[in-house]
Amino acid sequence: MKEFGLFINNEWVDAENGESFVTVNPATGESVSRLAKASAADVEKAAAAARQASAQWAALHPEERGRLMCEAARLIRERGEEFARVESAETGKTLHECRTIDIPFAVRAFEYYGKVMTGFQGEYIEVPQGGILDYVSYEPYGVVAVIAPWNFPIHLMTRDLCPALAAGNTIVAKASSKTPSTTSMMGEIIKDAGFPAGVINIVSGPGGTTGNAIMESRNVDVVAFTGSETVGRQLLKKSADAPVIKKLVLELGGKGAICVDKDADLDGAVNSALFGVCFNQGEVCCASSRAYVHEEIYDAFMEKLVKRFKMLKIGLPSDPATNIGTLIDAEALAKVEGYVQEAIADGAVALCGAKRYTEPPCDQGYFYEPTVLVNVREDMRAMKEEIFGPVLMVTKVKSLDEAIGYANNTDYGLGAAVWSENPKTLYRAGKLLKAGTVWQNYNVTSTPEAPYGGNKNSGFGREDGLHGLREFLCVKNNMQYVGPEYENFYGFKD
Ligand code: NAP
């Protein structure tokens, strides 16, 4: 079992009150790590350390910050297998996904932002009135807290931490208390890479105490939060009530959809529907849990889809043959099961799955069979809310426009996909679908170089790419009078 203190000022320290907690492998019930549980006082120490380090870090040339970030990337890559194993153990996702997606994304975030900030420049503005030198500079806010969820722990942590750091902010990082270990391992990397003390501080502990203390700290200027809509709304209220309003970047839930036109590449569309809702057991914010399929190809689509859903292998995350690991905990399993059972009671028909999977060696975890539901209606709860499990609901439509109308029929606005072989159709659908990302003959993927984020109840702000960097740069306009004599506006004379 790994042991982690709190990482404050480049030192590993115990919680002030000596409290700790243990994380559990959801597939097996075994303990993974013991971590210090940060109290409000510990969080304040971390935030004060970040504040203290802030001016010096901001004053470093971006190239120097970038050099340290690239060294961190190198060190994570070097320990990639260890990171992947810990990530898989705490999340229950397959080791294969951790090796090929989660850890490489974290490495790339350090590398990409380590390099991109050096090319980021201010602007000179030509103003109509003479005698004014006007220039815009981009400056760090100060201290950025990053609060991350459990479904992609190190990936979603570094997705905000890296641009904030590159921009010259110092950091207080809090991972989910279900999956904090890879974020704490990052503390070891930060120390080994040679970052100055206080630049990155890591506090572990539950949202209600540790997370709440972050929101209450006056030493935190910006909070980049990825998590549920419910907590996102709470943070909005907290920010509004705080003595000094905090800037928030909110990456919340989603209710993705895939629209399949009659001319779609059938194999591609089926595979993307499969991946869109089964990747990471469907515990993905932009998972496409609704599919709207043109009636002319519906039967052929469904035949392939159900066949492939049944081919998915459920198993222990460490088994290389496993496609579907375990859900995160008993509560998540009950929630997924509840949505499916309620939909079935309301007339939906399950073509596969719709039950727990308890075959040994999976009898100690929270496994759920990949499920396809038809005969669903737009007013069903499962069609409106985030299920966060491998459950796809399919509706037959008469046209792509009908599909797009349904896809947009949600209070979320994170991701939507469209499949067609006609580029004009793709372009039009791209315009009409209301989401932060529209995948065209593609699905449920992001890249560190391009913006990702949502609208409506999916939150606001963007991560990844230059847009992600800008979230952590404060825009400052500078006006310098360089004319011959400053105007005497009131006409006063001595
Ligand atoms: P969550 O319960 O909202 O928790 C997210 C983070 O916030 C965790 O670190 C949690 O800590 C912390 N937290 C909880 N209550 C808090 C409070 N009162 N003050 C401050 N922090 C608090 O979400 P989750 O269950 O971990 O993650 C799943 C959700 O994240 C889904 O809704 C999913 O769609 C969303 N998500 C969105 C994106 C995106 O990019 N839009 C990406 C991934 C996931 P503890 O866990 O330690 O309590």
Coordinates of C-alpha atoms and ligand atoms in Angstrom, one line a residue:
M1 CA 0.0 0.0 0.0
K2 CA 1.3 3.5 -0.9
E3 CA 1.4 6.2 1.7
F4 CA 1.1 9.9 1.0
G5 CA 1.2 13.0 3.2
L6 CA 0.1 16.4 2.0
F7 CA 2.5 18.1 -0.4
I8 CA 3.0 21.6 0.8
N9 CA 6.1 23.8 0.0
N10 CA 7.8 20.8 -1.6
E11 CA 7.6 18.9 1.8
W12 CA 5.5 15.9 2.6
V13 CA 3.6 16.6 5.8
D14 CA 0.9 14.9 7.9
A15 CA -2.5 16.5 8.3
E16 CA -2.4 18.9 11.3
N17 CA -4.9 16.7 13.2
G18 CA -3.2 13.5 12.1
E19 CA -6.2 12.2 10.2
S20 CA -5.9 10.0 7.1
F21 CA -8.0 7.9 4.8
V22 CA -7.6 4.8 2.7
T23 CA -8.5 4.4 -1.0
V24 CA -10.0 1.1 -2.3
N25 CA -9.7 -0.8 -5.5
P26 CA -13.3 -0.9 -6.7
A27 CA -12.7 -4.1 -8.6
T28 CA -11.4 -6.2 -5.7
G29 CA -12.1 -4.3 -2.5
E30 CA -8.3 -4.2 -1.7
S31 CA -6.7 -1.1 -0.2
V32 CA -4.6 1.0 -2.6
S33 CA -3.2 3.9 -0.6
R34 CA -3.3 5.7 2.7
L35 CA -3.3 9.5 2.4
A36 CA -3.3 12.4 4.8
K37 CA -6.8 14.0 5.1
A38 CA -6.4 17.8 4.8
S39 CA -8.3 19.9 7.3
A40 CA -9.3 23.5 6.6
A41 CA -6.1 24.6 8.4
D42 CA -4.0 22.4 6.1
V43 CA -5.7 23.7 3.0
E44 CA -4.9 27.3 4.2
K45 CA -1.3 26.3 4.7
A46 CA -1.2 25.0 1.1
A47 CA -2.9 28.1 -0.3
A48 CA -0.6 30.4 1.7
A49 CA 2.5 28.5 0.4
A50 CA 1.1 29.0 -3.2
R51 CA 0.6 32.7 -2.5
Q52 CA 4.1 33.0 -1.1
A53 CA 5.6 31.4 -4.2
S54 CA 3.4 33.3 -6.6
A55 CA 5.5 36.4 -7.4
Q56 CA 8.7 34.5 -8.0
W57 CA 7.0 31.9 -10.2
A58 CA 5.2 34.6 -12.2
A59 CA 8.5 36.5 -12.7
L60 CA 10.2 33.5 -14.3
H61 CA 10.4 33.6 -18.1
P62 CA 7.9 31.2 -19.6
E63 CA 10.8 29.3 -21.1
E64 CA 12.1 28.5 -17.7
R65 CA 8.7 27.5 -16.4
G66 CA 8.4 25.4 -19.6
R67 CA 11.7 23.7 -19.0
L68 CA 10.6 22.5 -15.6
M69 CA 7.2 21.3 -17.0
C70 CA 8.9 19.3 -19.8
E71 CA 11.2 17.7 -17.2
A72 CA 8.0 16.8 -15.2
A73 CA 6.6 15.2 -18.4
R74 CA 9.8 13.2 -18.9
L75 CA 9.6 11.9 -15.3
I76 CA 5.9 10.9 -15.6
R77 CA 6.7 9.1 -18.8
E78 CA 9.6 7.3 -17.2
R79 CA 7.3 6.1 -14.4
G80 CA 4.3 5.7 -16.8
E81 CA 3.7 2.0 -16.0
E82 CA 3.6 2.7 -12.2
F83 CA 1.2 5.6 -12.8
A84 CA -1.0 3.5 -15.0
R85 CA -1.2 0.7 -12.5
V86 CA -2.2 3.0 -9.6
E87 CA -4.7 4.8 -11.8
S88 CA -6.3 1.5 -12.9
A89 CA -6.4 0.2 -9.3
E90 CA -8.2 3.3 -7.9
T91 CA -10.6 3.9 -10.8
G92 CA -11.5 0.4 -11.9
K93 CA -10.9 1.3 -15.5
T94 CA -8.8 -1.0 -17.6
L95 CA -5.0 -0.9 -17.4
H96 CA -5.0 -0.7 -21.1
E97 CA -7.0 2.6 -21.1
C98 CA -4.7 4.0 -18.4
R99 CA -1.6 3.1 -20.4
T100 CA -2.9 4.4 -23.7
I101 CA -5.1 7.3 -22.7
D102 CA -4.9 8.7 -19.2
I103 CA -1.2 8.7 -18.5
P104 CA -0.1 9.8 -22.1
F105 CA -2.6 12.7 -21.8
A106 CA -1.0 13.9 -18.5
V107 CA 2.5 13.7 -20.1
R108 CA 1.3 15.6 -23.1
A109 CA -0.4 18.3 -21.0
F110 CA 2.9 19.1 -19.2
E111 CA 4.8 19.0 -22.5
Y112 CA 2.3 21.0 -24.6
Y113 CA 1.8 23.8 -22.1
G114 CA 5.4 23.8 -21.2
K115 CA 6.2 24.7 -24.8
V116 CA 3.2 26.7 -25.9
M117 CA 3.4 29.5 -23.4
T118 CA 6.7 30.6 -24.8
G119 CA 4.9 31.6 -28.0
F120 CA 2.1 33.5 -26.2
Q121 CA 2.5 37.2 -26.7
G122 CA 0.7 40.4 -25.8
E123 CA -0.8 43.0 -28.2
Y124 CA -0.2 46.5 -29.2
I125 CA -3.4 48.4 -29.9
E126 CA -3.6 51.3 -32.3
V127 CA -6.0 53.9 -30.7
P128 CA -7.5 56.8 -32.7
Q129 CA -6.5 59.5 -30.3
G130 CA -2.8 60.4 -30.6
G131 CA -0.2 60.3 -27.9
I132 CA -1.2 57.0 -26.3
L133 CA 0.8 53.8 -26.2
D134 CA -1.8 51.1 -25.5
Y135 CA -0.7 47.5 -25.0
V136 CA -2.3 44.4 -23.6
S137 CA -0.4 42.1 -21.4
Y138 CA -1.5 38.7 -20.2
E139 CA -0.7 38.0 -16.6
P140 CA -1.3 35.2 -14.1
Y141 CA -4.2 35.5 -11.7
G142 CA -2.1 34.4 -8.7
V143 CA -3.2 31.1 -7.1
V144 CA -5.3 28.6 -9.0
A145 CA -7.0 25.7 -7.3
V146 CA -7.7 22.6 -9.4
I147 CA -10.5 20.3 -8.1
A148 CA -10.7 17.1 -10.2
P149 CA -13.2 14.2 -10.4
W150 CA -12.5 10.5 -10.2
N151 CA -13.3 9.4 -13.7
F152 CA -10.0 10.5 -15.3
P153 CA -8.0 11.5 -12.2
I154 CA -4.5 12.5 -13.4
H155 CA -5.7 13.5 -16.9
L156 CA -8.3 16.0 -15.7
M157 CA -6.0 17.3 -13.0
T158 CA -3.2 18.1 -15.5
R159 CA -5.7 19.4 -18.0
D160 CA -6.2 22.5 -15.8
L161 CA -3.0 22.4 -13.7
C162 CA -0.7 22.6 -16.7
P163 CA -2.1 25.6 -18.4
A164 CA -2.5 27.4 -15.1
L165 CA 1.1 26.7 -14.2
A166 CA 2.5 27.6 -17.6
A167 CA 0.6 30.9 -17.4
G168 CA 2.6 31.7 -14.2
N169 CA 0.0 30.8 -11.5
T170 CA 0.9 28.7 -8.5
I171 CA -1.3 25.8 -7.6
V172 CA -3.4 24.1 -5.0
A173 CA -4.5 20.7 -6.3
K174 CA -7.2 18.5 -4.9
A175 CA -8.1 15.2 -6.6
S176 CA -11.2 13.2 -5.7
S177 CA -10.8 11.4 -2.4
K178 CA -11.8 8.2 -4.3
T179 CA -8.8 8.5 -6.7
P180 CA -6.1 10.8 -5.2
S181 CA -3.0 8.7 -5.6
T182 CA -1.7 9.7 -9.0
T183 CA -2.1 13.3 -8.2
S184 CA -0.1 12.8 -5.0
M185 CA 2.5 10.9 -7.1
M186 CA 2.7 14.0 -9.1
G187 CA 4.1 15.7 -6.0
E188 CA 7.1 13.3 -6.2
I189 CA 7.6 14.3 -9.8
I190 CA 7.4 18.0 -9.0
K191 CA 10.1 17.7 -6.4
D192 CA 12.3 15.6 -8.6
A193 CA 11.9 17.9 -11.6
G194 CA 13.2 20.8 -9.4
F195 CA 10.2 23.1 -9.2
P196 CA 10.6 25.9 -6.6
A197 CA 8.9 25.2 -3.2
G198 CA 5.2 26.3 -3.0
V199 CA 4.6 26.4 -6.8
I200 CA 2.5 23.2 -6.7
N201 CA 0.8 22.1 -3.4
I202 CA -1.3 18.9 -3.2
V203 CA -4.0 18.4 -0.6
S204 CA -6.0 15.2 -0.3
G205 CA -9.4 14.8 1.3
P206 CA -13.1 14.8 0.7
G207 CA -14.9 17.6 -1.2
G208 CA -17.1 18.5 1.8
T209 CA -14.2 19.5 3.9
T210 CA -11.0 19.9 1.9
G211 CA -12.7 21.1 -1.3
N212 CA -14.9 23.5 0.7
A213 CA -11.9 25.0 2.5
I214 CA -10.4 25.7 -0.9
M215 CA -13.5 27.6 -1.9
E216 CA -13.3 29.6 1.3
S217 CA -9.6 30.5 1.2
R218 CA -8.8 34.1 0.4
N219 CA -5.5 32.9 -0.9
V220 CA -7.2 31.2 -3.9
D221 CA -8.0 33.4 -6.8
V222 CA -9.4 31.0 -9.4
V223 CA -11.0 27.6 -9.1
A224 CA -10.9 25.2 -12.0
F225 CA -13.5 22.6 -11.2
T226 CA -14.3 19.4 -13.1
G227 CA -17.2 17.5 -11.7
S228 CA -20.9 17.2 -11.3
E229 CA -23.5 19.8 -12.1
T230 CA -24.7 19.7 -8.5
V231 CA -21.3 20.6 -7.0
G232 CA -20.6 23.1 -9.8
R233 CA -23.8 25.0 -8.8
Q234 CA -22.7 25.0 -5.2
L235 CA -19.4 26.5 -6.1
L236 CA -21.1 29.2 -8.1
K237 CA -23.1 30.1 -5.1
K238 CA -20.0 30.0 -2.9
S239 CA -18.1 32.3 -5.3
A240 CA -21.0 34.7 -5.3
D241 CA -21.0 34.9 -1.5
A242 CA -17.3 35.1 -1.0
P243 CA -15.7 38.4 0.2
V244 CA -13.7 38.4 -3.1
I245 CA -15.4 36.7 -6.1
K246 CA -13.4 33.8 -7.4
K247 CA -13.1 33.2 -11.1
L248 CA -14.5 29.8 -11.9
V249 CA -13.8 27.4 -14.8
L250 CA -16.6 24.8 -14.6
E251 CA -16.5 21.6 -16.5
L252 CA -19.6 19.8 -15.5
G253 CA -21.8 16.9 -16.7
G254 CA -23.2 16.1 -20.1
K255 CA -25.8 14.1 -22.0
G256 CA -24.1 13.4 -25.4
A257 CA -25.8 12.1 -28.5
I258 CA -24.8 10.5 -31.7
C259 CA -26.9 11.2 -34.9
V260 CA -26.5 8.7 -37.7
D261 CA -27.7 9.6 -41.2
K262 CA -28.8 7.1 -43.8
D263 CA -25.6 7.4 -45.8
A264 CA -23.3 6.9 -42.8
D265 CA -20.4 4.4 -42.9
L266 CA -22.2 1.7 -40.9
D267 CA -19.2 0.0 -39.3
G268 CA -17.7 3.3 -38.3
A269 CA -20.9 4.6 -36.9
V270 CA -21.5 1.4 -34.9
N271 CA -18.0 1.4 -33.6
S272 CA -18.2 5.0 -32.5
A273 CA -21.6 4.4 -30.8
L274 CA -20.0 1.5 -29.0
F275 CA -16.9 3.4 -27.9
G276 CA -18.9 6.5 -27.2
V277 CA -20.8 4.9 -24.3
C278 CA -18.6 1.9 -23.3
F279 CA -15.2 3.6 -23.1
N280 CA -14.3 3.9 -19.4
Q281 CA -17.6 1.9 -18.6
G282 CA -19.5 5.0 -19.8
E283 CA -18.2 7.0 -16.9
V284 CA -17.4 9.8 -19.2
C285 CA -18.8 13.4 -19.1
C286 CA -19.4 13.5 -22.9
A287 CA -20.5 9.9 -23.2
S288 CA -23.0 9.5 -26.1
S289 CA -25.7 7.7 -24.2
R290 CA -28.4 8.5 -26.8
A291 CA -28.3 7.4 -30.5
Y292 CA -30.7 8.7 -33.1
V293 CA -30.5 6.5 -36.2
H294 CA -32.1 7.0 -39.6
E295 CA -34.9 4.5 -40.3
E296 CA -33.4 3.4 -43.6
I297 CA -30.3 1.9 -41.9
Y298 CA -31.8 1.3 -38.5
D299 CA -32.1 -2.5 -38.7
A300 CA -28.6 -3.0 -40.1
F301 CA -27.2 -0.6 -37.5
M302 CA -28.9 -2.4 -34.6
E303 CA -27.9 -5.8 -35.7
K304 CA -24.2 -4.9 -35.8
L305 CA -24.5 -2.8 -32.6
V306 CA -26.1 -5.4 -30.4
K307 CA -23.7 -8.1 -31.7
R308 CA -20.7 -5.9 -30.8
F309 CA -22.1 -4.9 -27.4
K310 CA -22.3 -8.6 -26.6
M311 CA -18.7 -9.1 -27.7
L312 CA -17.4 -6.7 -25.1
K313 CA -15.5 -8.6 -22.4
I314 CA -16.1 -7.6 -18.8
G315 CA -13.3 -8.4 -16.5
L316 CA -10.7 -7.3 -14.0
P317 CA -9.1 -4.0 -15.1
S318 CA -5.6 -5.6 -14.9
D319 CA -6.5 -8.4 -17.4
P320 CA -5.3 -7.3 -20.9
A321 CA -8.4 -9.0 -22.5
T322 CA -10.8 -6.8 -20.5
N323 CA -12.8 -4.1 -22.4
I324 CA -15.2 -3.1 -19.5
G325 CA -13.9 -2.7 -16.0
T326 CA -15.9 -1.9 -12.9
L327 CA -17.9 1.2 -12.0
I328 CA -16.4 3.3 -9.3
D329 CA -18.6 2.2 -6.3
A330 CA -21.8 0.7 -5.1
E331 CA -23.6 4.0 -5.3
A332 CA -22.7 4.4 -9.0
L333 CA -23.8 0.8 -9.7
A334 CA -27.2 1.4 -8.0
K335 CA -27.6 4.6 -9.9
V336 CA -27.0 3.0 -13.3
E337 CA -29.2 0.1 -12.4
G338 CA -32.0 2.5 -11.2
Y339 CA -32.0 4.4 -14.5
V340 CA -32.2 1.2 -16.6
Q341 CA -34.9 -0.5 -14.4
E342 CA -37.0 2.7 -14.4
A343 CA -36.8 3.0 -18.2
I344 CA -37.8 -0.7 -18.6
A345 CA -40.7 -0.3 -16.2
D346 CA -41.8 2.6 -18.4
G347 CA -41.8 0.6 -21.6
A348 CA -38.1 0.5 -22.7
V349 CA -36.9 -2.8 -24.1
A350 CA -33.4 -4.1 -23.4
L351 CA -31.7 -5.8 -26.3
C352 CA -28.7 -6.8 -24.2
G353 CA -27.3 -6.3 -20.7
A354 CA -29.5 -4.5 -18.2
K355 CA -28.0 -6.4 -15.3
R356 CA -25.1 -6.5 -12.9
Y357 CA -22.2 -8.8 -13.8
T358 CA -21.0 -10.9 -10.9
E359 CA -19.1 -13.8 -12.4
P360 CA -15.9 -14.5 -10.5
P361 CA -13.4 -12.9 -10.4
C362 CA -15.7 -9.9 -10.8
D363 CA -17.9 -10.8 -7.8
Q364 CA -16.1 -8.3 -5.5
G365 CA -16.7 -5.2 -7.7
Y366 CA -19.4 -3.1 -9.3
F367 CA -19.6 -4.4 -12.8
Y368 CA -22.5 -3.7 -15.1
E369 CA -23.2 -5.3 -18.4
P370 CA -23.1 -3.1 -21.5
T371 CA -26.8 -2.3 -22.3
V372 CA -28.8 -1.3 -25.3
L373 CA -32.3 0.0 -24.8
V374 CA -34.9 0.7 -27.4
N375 CA -38.5 1.9 -27.2
V376 CA -37.3 4.8 -25.2
R377 CA -39.0 8.2 -25.0
E378 CA -37.6 11.7 -24.7
D379 CA -39.4 12.2 -21.4
M380 CA -37.7 9.3 -19.6
R381 CA -35.3 10.2 -16.9
A382 CA -32.6 8.1 -18.4
M383 CA -32.9 10.2 -21.6
K384 CA -32.4 13.4 -19.7
E385 CA -29.9 12.8 -16.9
E386 CA -26.4 11.6 -16.8
I387 CA -26.3 7.8 -16.4
F388 CA -22.5 7.4 -16.1
G389 CA -22.6 3.7 -17.1
P390 CA -22.4 1.6 -20.3
V391 CA -26.0 2.2 -21.3
L392 CA -27.0 3.3 -24.9
M393 CA -30.6 4.3 -25.7
V394 CA -31.4 4.2 -29.4
T395 CA -34.3 5.9 -31.2
K396 CA -35.3 5.4 -34.9
V397 CA -35.7 8.7 -36.8
K398 CA -37.1 9.7 -40.2
S399 CA -34.4 12.3 -40.9
L400 CA -31.2 13.8 -39.7
D401 CA -33.0 17.0 -38.8
E402 CA -35.2 15.0 -36.5
A403 CA -32.1 13.5 -34.9
I404 CA -30.5 16.9 -34.4
G405 CA -33.6 18.2 -32.8
Y406 CA -33.6 15.4 -30.3
A407 CA -29.8 15.6 -29.7
N408 CA -30.3 19.3 -28.8
N409 CA -33.2 18.4 -26.5
T410 CA -31.1 18.5 -23.4
D411 CA -30.1 21.0 -20.7
Y412 CA -26.5 20.0 -21.2
G413 CA -24.2 21.1 -24.0
L414 CA -20.9 19.2 -23.9
G415 CA -20.6 16.9 -26.9
A416 CA -22.5 15.6 -29.9
A417 CA -21.6 13.4 -32.8
V418 CA -22.9 13.1 -36.4
W419 CA -22.2 10.4 -38.9
S420 CA -22.7 10.8 -42.7
E421 CA -20.6 10.3 -45.8
N422 CA -21.8 13.7 -47.2
P423 CA -19.5 16.6 -46.1
K424 CA -22.3 19.1 -46.6
T425 CA -24.4 17.2 -44.2
L426 CA -21.6 17.1 -41.7
Y427 CA -21.0 20.8 -42.0
R428 CA -24.7 21.6 -41.6
A429 CA -25.0 19.3 -38.6
G430 CA -21.8 20.9 -37.1
K431 CA -23.6 24.2 -37.3
L432 CA -26.9 23.0 -35.8
L433 CA -25.7 20.8 -33.0
K434 CA -25.5 22.8 -29.8
A435 CA -22.4 21.5 -28.0
G436 CA -18.9 22.5 -27.0
T437 CA -17.6 19.7 -29.3
V438 CA -19.2 18.3 -32.4
W439 CA -17.6 15.1 -33.6
Q440 CA -18.1 14.5 -37.3
N441 CA -17.5 10.8 -38.2
Y442 CA -15.8 10.6 -34.9
N443 CA -16.8 10.4 -31.2
V444 CA -16.0 11.1 -27.6
T445 CA -12.4 12.2 -28.0
S446 CA -10.4 15.3 -27.0
T447 CA -6.9 16.4 -27.6
P448 CA -4.7 18.6 -25.5
E449 CA -4.2 21.0 -28.4
A450 CA -7.9 21.9 -29.1
P451 CA -10.5 23.5 -26.9
Y452 CA -12.8 21.3 -24.9
G453 CA -15.7 22.4 -22.7
G454 CA -19.5 22.8 -22.5
N455 CA -22.4 25.2 -22.5
K456 CA -25.6 25.4 -20.4
N457 CA -25.5 22.9 -17.5
S458 CA -22.2 21.5 -18.8
G459 CA -20.5 24.6 -17.4
F460 CA -18.4 27.3 -18.9
G461 CA -14.8 28.0 -19.8
R462 CA -12.6 25.9 -21.9
E463 CA -9.8 23.4 -21.3
D464 CA -7.0 22.3 -23.6
G465 CA -5.3 24.3 -26.4
L466 CA -4.8 28.0 -26.3
H467 CA -8.3 28.6 -25.1
G468 CA -7.5 26.5 -22.0
L469 CA -4.4 28.6 -21.5
R470 CA -6.3 31.9 -21.7
E471 CA -8.6 30.8 -18.8
F472 CA -5.7 31.3 -16.5
L473 CA -4.3 34.5 -17.9
C474 CA -5.7 37.8 -16.7
V475 CA -6.0 40.4 -19.4
K476 CA -4.5 43.7 -18.5
N477 CA -4.8 46.8 -20.7
N478 CA -1.9 49.3 -20.3
M479 CA -2.4 52.9 -21.4
Q480 CA 0.7 55.1 -21.4
Y481 CA 0.4 58.8 -22.3
V482 CA 3.4 59.6 -24.6
G483 CA 2.1 62.8 -26.2
P484 CA 3.5 66.3 -25.7
E485 CA 1.3 67.7 -22.9
Y486 CA -1.4 65.9 -20.9
E487 CA -4.9 67.4 -21.6
N488 CA -6.2 69.9 -19.0
F489 CA -9.8 68.5 -19.0
Y490 CA -11.2 70.9 -16.4
G491 CA -9.3 73.9 -17.7
F492 CA -7.9 74.7 -14.3
K493 CA -5.1 77.2 -14.0
D494 CA -2.9 78.0 -11.0
Ligands
NAP1 P1 -18.2 15.6 -7.9 O1 -18.8 14.7 -6.9 O2 -18.8 16.9 -8.3 O3 -16.7 15.8 -7.4 C1 -15.8 16.5 -8.2 C2 -14.7 17.0 -7.3 O4 -15.2 18.0 -6.4 C3 -14.1 15.9 -6.4 O5 -12.7 16.2 -6.2 C4 -14.9 16.2 -5.1 O6 -14.2 15.7 -4.0 C5 -15.0 17.7 -5.1 N1 -16.1 18.2 -4.3 C6 -17.2 17.6 -3.9 N2 -18.0 18.5 -3.2 C7 -17.3 19.6 -3.1 C8 -17.5 20.9 -2.4 N3 -18.6 21.1 -1.7 N4 -16.6 21.8 -2.6 C9 -15.5 21.6 -3.3 N5 -15.2 20.5 -3.9 C10 -16.1 19.5 -3.8 O7 -18.0 14.8 -9.3 P2 -17.5 13.3 -9.5 O8 -18.6 12.4 -9.1 O9 -16.1 13.2 -8.9 O10 -17.3 13.2 -11.1 C11 -18.3 12.9 -12.0 C12 -18.9 14.2 -12.6 O11 -17.8 14.9 -13.2 C13 -19.9 13.8 -13.7 O12 -21.0 14.7 -13.6 C14 -19.1 14.1 -15.0 O13 -19.9 14.5 -16.1 C15 -18.3 15.3 -14.5 N6 -17.1 15.4 -15.4 C16 -17.1 16.5 -16.3 C17 -16.0 16.6 -17.2 C18 -16.0 17.7 -18.2 O14 -14.9 18.0 -18.7 N7 -17.0 18.5 -18.4 C19 -15.0 15.6 -17.2 C20 -15.1 14.6 -16.3 C21 -16.2 14.5 -15.4 P3 -14.5 14.2 -3.4 O15 -14.7 13.3 -4.5 O16 -13.2 13.9 -2.6 O17 -15.7 14.4 -2.5

